[in-house]
Amino acid sequence: MEKTVQLYEGKAKKVFATEDPALCIVSYKDDATAFNGLKKGTIAGKGVVNNRMSNLMMQLLEKSGVPTHFVEELSDRDTLVKKVAIVPLEVIIRNVSAGSFAKHYGVEEGIVFDEPTIEFSYKNDELGDPLLNSYHALALKLATKEEIETIKKYAFKVNEVLSEYFKTLGIRLVDFKLEFGRLPDGSIVLADEISPDTCRLWDIKTNEKLDKDRFRRDMGGVEDAYKEVFKRLMGE
Ligand code: ADP
Ligand code: UDP
């Protein structure tokens, strides 16, 4: 399948149309942003890591009963996916306190929760992706009640499957963001990406951060962290 016209260029990926109107090609860039685009940079090799990791995760999730947009990996950076209408919600699951949770509630990072949490934000760059609850999402007609129930069910399933999987790689899945979309038949599938850009991944033994926080917080070793995740995913 070949790219035809570019439909969209986002902060981390480009999206292209194909000859098949039901499919599009996502192309992963090395560009990195944080704080709603205020901080910009590049992370050499990131696109390759994020493409491969997302595709492995999506395939694992399909096997575990979570439908996804994944169709076929085309190259290092390009993947064929089912074109969806994105539900404008960022769905965040947390297992351990970190980032905005630690900041909002005035607690340290690293508190392991008894149960995972779920939260939504409205995917809207102009508004800075404000936090909302499912009633707000319904009021704004961002999704139906049934869709929100499906999204919650899938998001917790993703957490179960990926937490177990990352444990086998010596990685703790601290938190992550998911996006879902609607297929033409109205069904909900997991879309976008699952990568060190969208997950917090800590080494189980040392708590070393192996994710985009190294970029957000100017910690150094950003490329090496992405490479380390890639190596473990590849079983090296
Ligand atoms: P952003 O838009 O936040 O800058 P990206 O650079 O990752 O993010 O751009 C990719 C865009 O493609 C996102 O807006 C995402 O919601 C959208 N997207 C992801 N998967 C699909 C899909 N299967 N079909 C259509 N759009 C998708
Ligand atoms: N996240 C994301 N995109 C966003 C916001 C958050 O992928 O626009 C991910 C982030 O990488 C982390 C999780 O969602 O794994 C929770 O992020 P948090 O709310 O703590 O916000 P942050 O501290 O990253 O601003």
Short mmCIF file of C-alpha atoms and ligand atoms in Angstrom, two decimals:
data_model
loop_
_atom_site.label_atom_id
_atom_site.label_comp_id
_atom_site.label_asym_id
_atom_site.label_seq_id
_atom_site.Cartn_x
_atom_site.Cartn_y
_atom_site.Cartn_z
CA MET A 1 0.00 0.00 0.00
CA GLU A 2 1.38 3.43 -1.01
CA LYS A 3 0.99 6.86 0.58
CA THR A 4 -1.07 9.30 -1.49
CA VAL A 5 -1.77 12.73 0.03
CA GLN A 6 -0.73 13.89 3.49
CA LEU A 7 -3.86 14.30 5.60
CA TYR A 8 -2.29 15.69 8.75
CA GLU A 9 1.01 16.52 10.36
CA GLY A 10 0.98 16.30 14.14
CA LYS A 11 3.68 16.82 16.74
CA ALA A 12 5.04 13.26 16.54
CA LYS A 13 3.54 11.68 13.43
CA LYS A 14 2.32 12.37 9.92
CA VAL A 15 -0.84 10.72 8.61
CA PHE A 16 -1.21 9.88 4.90
CA ALA A 17 -4.16 8.70 2.83
CA THR A 18 -3.82 5.54 0.73
CA GLU A 19 -5.70 4.24 -2.34
CA ASP A 20 -8.02 2.50 0.13
CA PRO A 21 -10.27 5.09 1.85
CA ALA A 22 -10.60 2.80 4.89
CA LEU A 23 -6.83 2.74 5.53
CA CYS A 24 -4.15 5.31 6.24
CA ILE A 25 -0.41 5.26 6.83
CA VAL A 26 1.09 6.79 9.96
CA SER A 27 4.71 7.88 9.76
CA TYR A 28 6.61 8.33 13.02
CA LYS A 29 8.95 11.35 13.32
CA ASP A 30 11.86 12.02 15.68
CA ASP A 31 10.25 15.33 16.72
CA ALA A 32 9.43 15.65 20.40
CA THR A 33 7.31 18.23 22.20
CA ALA A 34 6.25 18.71 25.79
CA PHE A 35 4.12 21.10 27.84
CA ASN A 36 1.53 21.46 25.08
CA GLY A 37 4.16 22.25 22.44
CA LEU A 38 6.08 24.87 24.46
CA LYS A 39 9.20 22.68 24.60
CA LYS A 40 10.42 21.35 21.26
CA GLY A 41 13.26 19.09 20.24
CA THR A 42 14.25 15.94 18.45
CA ILE A 43 15.15 12.54 19.83
CA ALA A 44 17.31 10.70 17.27
CA GLY A 45 15.81 7.32 16.41
CA LYS A 46 12.62 7.88 18.42
CA GLY A 47 10.31 7.36 15.44
CA VAL A 48 11.74 3.91 14.80
CA VAL A 49 11.38 2.87 18.45
CA ASN A 50 7.84 4.24 18.79
CA ASN A 51 6.67 2.65 15.53
CA ARG A 52 8.02 -0.78 16.44
CA MET A 53 6.88 -0.62 20.07
CA SER A 54 3.35 0.55 19.19
CA ASN A 55 2.97 -2.22 16.64
CA LEU A 56 4.17 -4.92 19.04
CA MET A 57 1.80 -3.63 21.74
CA MET A 58 -1.17 -3.43 19.36
CA GLN A 59 -0.58 -7.01 18.15
CA LEU A 60 -0.31 -8.28 21.72
CA LEU A 61 -3.53 -6.47 22.63
CA GLU A 62 -5.43 -7.83 19.61
CA LYS A 63 -4.53 -11.34 20.81
CA SER A 64 -5.87 -10.42 24.24
CA GLY A 65 -9.23 -9.27 22.89
CA VAL A 66 -8.72 -5.51 22.54
CA PRO A 67 -9.49 -4.44 18.94
CA THR A 68 -6.96 -1.98 17.50
CA HIS A 69 -6.32 0.06 14.34
CA PHE A 70 -3.16 -1.94 13.49
CA VAL A 71 -2.99 -3.52 10.03
CA GLU A 72 0.64 -3.93 8.92
CA GLU A 73 4.10 -2.55 9.63
CA LEU A 74 5.42 -1.20 6.30
CA SER A 75 8.89 -0.01 7.30
CA ASP A 76 10.99 1.28 10.21
CA ARG A 77 8.77 4.33 10.58
CA ASP A 78 5.59 3.65 8.59
CA THR A 79 2.56 1.59 9.54
CA LEU A 80 -0.71 0.87 7.78
CA VAL A 81 -3.69 1.37 10.09
CA LYS A 82 -7.46 1.42 9.84
CA LYS A 83 -8.60 5.02 9.47
CA VAL A 84 -10.77 6.01 12.42
CA ALA A 85 -12.64 9.06 13.63
CA ILE A 86 -10.68 9.79 16.79
CA VAL A 87 -12.78 10.13 19.97
CA PRO A 88 -11.42 13.43 21.32
CA LEU A 89 -10.53 12.01 24.74
CA GLU A 90 -7.09 11.25 26.14
CA VAL A 91 -7.58 8.27 28.41
CA ILE A 92 -4.97 8.02 31.17
CA ILE A 93 -4.44 5.01 33.39
CA ARG A 94 -2.10 5.15 36.38
CA ASN A 95 -0.62 2.41 38.56
CA VAL A 96 1.92 4.56 40.43
CA SER A 97 1.90 8.28 41.32
CA ALA A 98 3.90 10.46 38.92
CA GLY A 99 3.70 13.59 36.77
CA SER A 100 0.53 15.65 36.98
CA PHE A 101 -1.05 13.30 39.57
CA ALA A 102 1.82 13.88 42.01
CA LYS A 103 1.68 17.63 41.32
CA HIS A 104 -2.14 18.03 41.59
CA TYR A 105 -2.47 16.08 44.82
CA GLY A 106 0.81 17.14 46.44
CA VAL A 107 2.30 13.67 46.81
CA GLU A 108 5.69 12.25 45.88
CA GLU A 109 6.21 10.13 42.78
CA GLY A 110 6.42 6.37 43.19
CA ILE A 111 3.42 5.57 45.44
CA VAL A 112 2.06 2.24 44.21
CA PHE A 113 -1.76 2.29 44.06
CA ASP A 114 -3.93 -0.61 45.32
CA GLU A 115 -6.10 -0.19 42.21
CA PRO A 116 -5.33 1.58 38.93
CA THR A 117 -6.96 4.98 38.30
CA ILE A 118 -8.55 6.24 35.09
CA GLU A 119 -9.02 9.83 33.98
CA PHE A 120 -9.99 11.62 30.81
CA SER A 121 -8.88 14.84 29.25
CA TYR A 122 -10.48 16.64 26.35
CA LYS A 123 -8.11 16.29 23.37
CA ASN A 124 -7.99 19.95 22.40
CA ASP A 125 -4.60 21.67 22.01
CA GLU A 126 -6.11 25.19 22.07
CA LEU A 127 -7.61 24.53 25.51
CA GLY A 128 -4.51 22.69 26.75
CA ASP A 129 -6.24 19.27 26.98
CA PRO A 130 -8.33 20.06 30.09
CA LEU A 131 -9.20 17.29 32.52
CA LEU A 132 -12.86 16.19 32.49
CA ASN A 133 -15.01 13.36 33.83
CA SER A 134 -17.35 11.07 31.92
CA TYR A 135 -20.39 13.31 32.64
CA HIS A 136 -18.55 16.26 31.09
CA ALA A 137 -17.63 14.09 28.09
CA LEU A 138 -21.34 13.17 27.69
CA ALA A 139 -22.45 16.81 28.08
CA LEU A 140 -19.97 17.85 25.38
CA LYS A 141 -21.16 14.93 23.20
CA LEU A 142 -17.58 13.69 22.81
CA ALA A 143 -18.78 10.08 23.12
CA THR A 144 -21.92 8.15 24.04
CA LYS A 145 -22.47 6.40 27.38
CA GLU A 146 -21.94 3.01 25.72
CA GLU A 147 -18.74 4.21 24.05
CA ILE A 148 -17.37 5.50 27.36
CA GLU A 149 -18.14 2.15 29.03
CA THR A 150 -16.38 0.30 26.19
CA ILE A 151 -13.39 2.65 26.34
CA LYS A 152 -13.05 2.14 30.13
CA LYS A 153 -13.28 -1.64 29.76
CA TYR A 154 -10.63 -1.70 27.02
CA ALA A 155 -8.34 0.75 28.85
CA PHE A 156 -8.24 -1.40 32.02
CA LYS A 157 -7.67 -4.51 29.89
CA VAL A 158 -4.75 -2.75 28.14
CA ASN A 159 -3.33 -1.99 31.59
CA GLU A 160 -3.59 -5.63 32.71
CA VAL A 161 -1.99 -7.01 29.56
CA LEU A 162 0.79 -4.42 29.27
CA SER A 163 1.66 -4.32 32.99
CA GLU A 164 2.23 -8.10 32.93
CA TYR A 165 4.18 -7.90 29.68
CA PHE A 166 6.48 -5.07 30.85
CA LYS A 167 7.18 -6.94 34.09
CA THR A 168 8.79 -9.68 31.98
CA LEU A 169 11.11 -6.99 30.52
CA GLY A 170 12.08 -5.69 33.98
CA ILE A 171 9.95 -2.57 33.47
CA ARG A 172 7.22 -1.09 35.65
CA LEU A 173 4.31 0.43 33.70
CA VAL A 174 3.71 3.55 35.82
CA ASP A 175 1.07 5.30 33.68
CA PHE A 176 0.06 5.81 30.05
CA LYS A 177 -2.25 7.64 27.68
CA LEU A 178 -4.54 5.96 25.13
CA GLU A 179 -6.67 7.25 22.27
CA PHE A 180 -9.62 5.41 20.78
CA GLY A 181 -11.43 5.82 17.47
CA ARG A 182 -14.61 4.82 15.67
CA LEU A 183 -14.58 2.58 12.61
CA PRO A 184 -17.18 3.22 9.88
CA ASP A 185 -19.44 0.56 11.46
CA GLY A 186 -19.41 2.57 14.72
CA SER A 187 -17.30 0.11 16.70
CA ILE A 188 -14.55 1.39 19.01
CA VAL A 189 -10.90 0.43 18.47
CA LEU A 190 -7.66 1.42 20.16
CA ALA A 191 -5.77 3.88 17.93
CA ASP A 192 -2.79 6.27 17.96
CA GLU A 193 0.37 4.93 19.67
CA ILE A 194 1.74 3.18 22.74
CA SER A 195 5.37 4.20 23.18
CA PRO A 196 7.87 5.78 25.58
CA ASP A 197 6.29 9.11 24.48
CA THR A 198 2.92 8.09 25.89
CA CYS A 199 3.87 5.76 28.78
CA ARG A 200 5.96 6.18 31.90
CA LEU A 201 8.30 3.19 32.06
CA TRP A 202 10.59 2.69 35.08
CA ASP A 203 13.24 0.03 35.48
CA ILE A 204 11.83 -2.36 38.12
CA LYS A 205 15.13 -2.67 40.03
CA THR A 206 16.55 0.86 39.87
CA ASN A 207 13.45 3.01 39.14
CA GLU A 208 15.47 4.59 36.32
CA LYS A 209 13.16 6.46 33.94
CA LEU A 210 13.06 4.92 30.45
CA ASP A 211 10.61 7.34 28.82
CA LYS A 212 9.90 10.88 27.65
CA ASP A 213 10.25 12.33 31.17
CA ARG A 214 14.02 12.36 30.45
CA PHE A 215 13.25 14.89 27.67
CA ARG A 216 10.55 16.81 29.57
CA ARG A 217 12.83 17.21 32.60
CA ASP A 218 16.17 17.71 30.78
CA MET A 219 17.61 14.65 32.49
CA GLY A 220 19.96 13.64 29.66
CA GLY A 221 20.29 10.11 28.31
CA VAL A 222 17.06 10.50 26.30
CA GLU A 223 18.15 8.54 23.19
CA ASP A 224 19.73 5.85 25.36
CA ALA A 225 16.49 5.38 27.30
CA TYR A 226 14.48 4.83 24.09
CA LYS A 227 17.21 2.46 22.82
CA GLU A 228 17.11 0.51 26.09
CA VAL A 229 13.34 -0.01 25.80
CA PHE A 230 13.82 -1.09 22.17
CA LYS A 231 16.54 -3.59 23.16
CA ARG A 232 14.36 -5.17 25.84
CA LEU A 233 11.38 -5.37 23.45
CA MET A 234 13.61 -7.11 20.92
CA GLY A 235 14.69 -9.59 23.60
CA GLU A 236 18.32 -8.47 23.61
P1 ADP B 1 -0.90 15.33 17.77
O1 ADP B 1 -2.10 15.47 16.90
O2 ADP B 1 -1.29 15.31 19.23
O3 ADP B 1 0.18 16.31 17.47
P2 ADP B 1 0.52 13.06 16.47
O4 ADP B 1 1.69 13.83 15.98
O5 ADP B 1 0.78 11.75 17.09
O6 ADP B 1 -0.33 13.84 17.58
O7 ADP B 1 -0.45 12.94 15.24
C1 ADP B 1 -1.14 11.79 14.91
C2 ADP B 1 -2.62 12.12 14.80
O8 ADP B 1 -3.28 11.03 14.17
C3 ADP B 1 -3.27 12.33 16.16
O9 ADP B 1 -4.10 13.47 16.11
C4 ADP B 1 -4.09 11.06 16.37
O10 ADP B 1 -5.24 11.30 17.13
C5 ADP B 1 -4.43 10.67 14.94
N1 ADP B 1 -4.61 9.22 14.72
C6 ADP B 1 -4.01 8.18 15.36
N2 ADP B 1 -4.42 7.00 14.88
C7 ADP B 1 -5.31 7.26 13.89
C8 ADP B 1 -6.10 6.44 13.01
N3 ADP B 1 -6.05 5.13 13.05
N4 ADP B 1 -6.93 7.09 12.12
C9 ADP B 1 -6.99 8.44 12.09
N5 ADP B 1 -6.27 9.26 12.89
C10 ADP B 1 -5.44 8.70 13.78
N1 UDP B 2 0.52 11.71 28.25
C1 UDP B 2 0.58 11.72 26.86
N2 UDP B 2 0.14 12.83 26.19
C2 UDP B 2 -0.38 13.91 26.82
C3 UDP B 2 -0.44 13.90 28.24
C4 UDP B 2 0.02 12.78 28.92
O1 UDP B 2 1.01 10.75 26.24
O2 UDP B 2 -0.79 14.88 26.15
C5 UDP B 2 0.98 10.52 29.00
C6 UDP B 2 2.30 10.77 29.73
O3 UDP B 2 3.39 10.34 28.95
C7 UDP B 2 2.16 9.90 30.96
C8 UDP B 2 0.65 9.85 31.22
O4 UDP B 2 0.03 10.23 30.00
O5 UDP B 2 2.59 8.58 30.66
C9 UDP B 2 0.20 10.75 32.34
O6 UDP B 2 0.67 12.06 32.10
P1 UDP B 2 0.44 13.21 33.19
O7 UDP B 2 -1.01 13.48 33.33
O8 UDP B 2 1.17 12.86 34.44
O9 UDP B 2 1.01 14.51 32.53
P2 UDP B 2 2.49 15.08 32.37
O10 UDP B 2 3.14 15.08 33.70
O11 UDP B 2 3.13 14.16 31.39
O12 UDP B 2 2.23 16.44 31.80
#
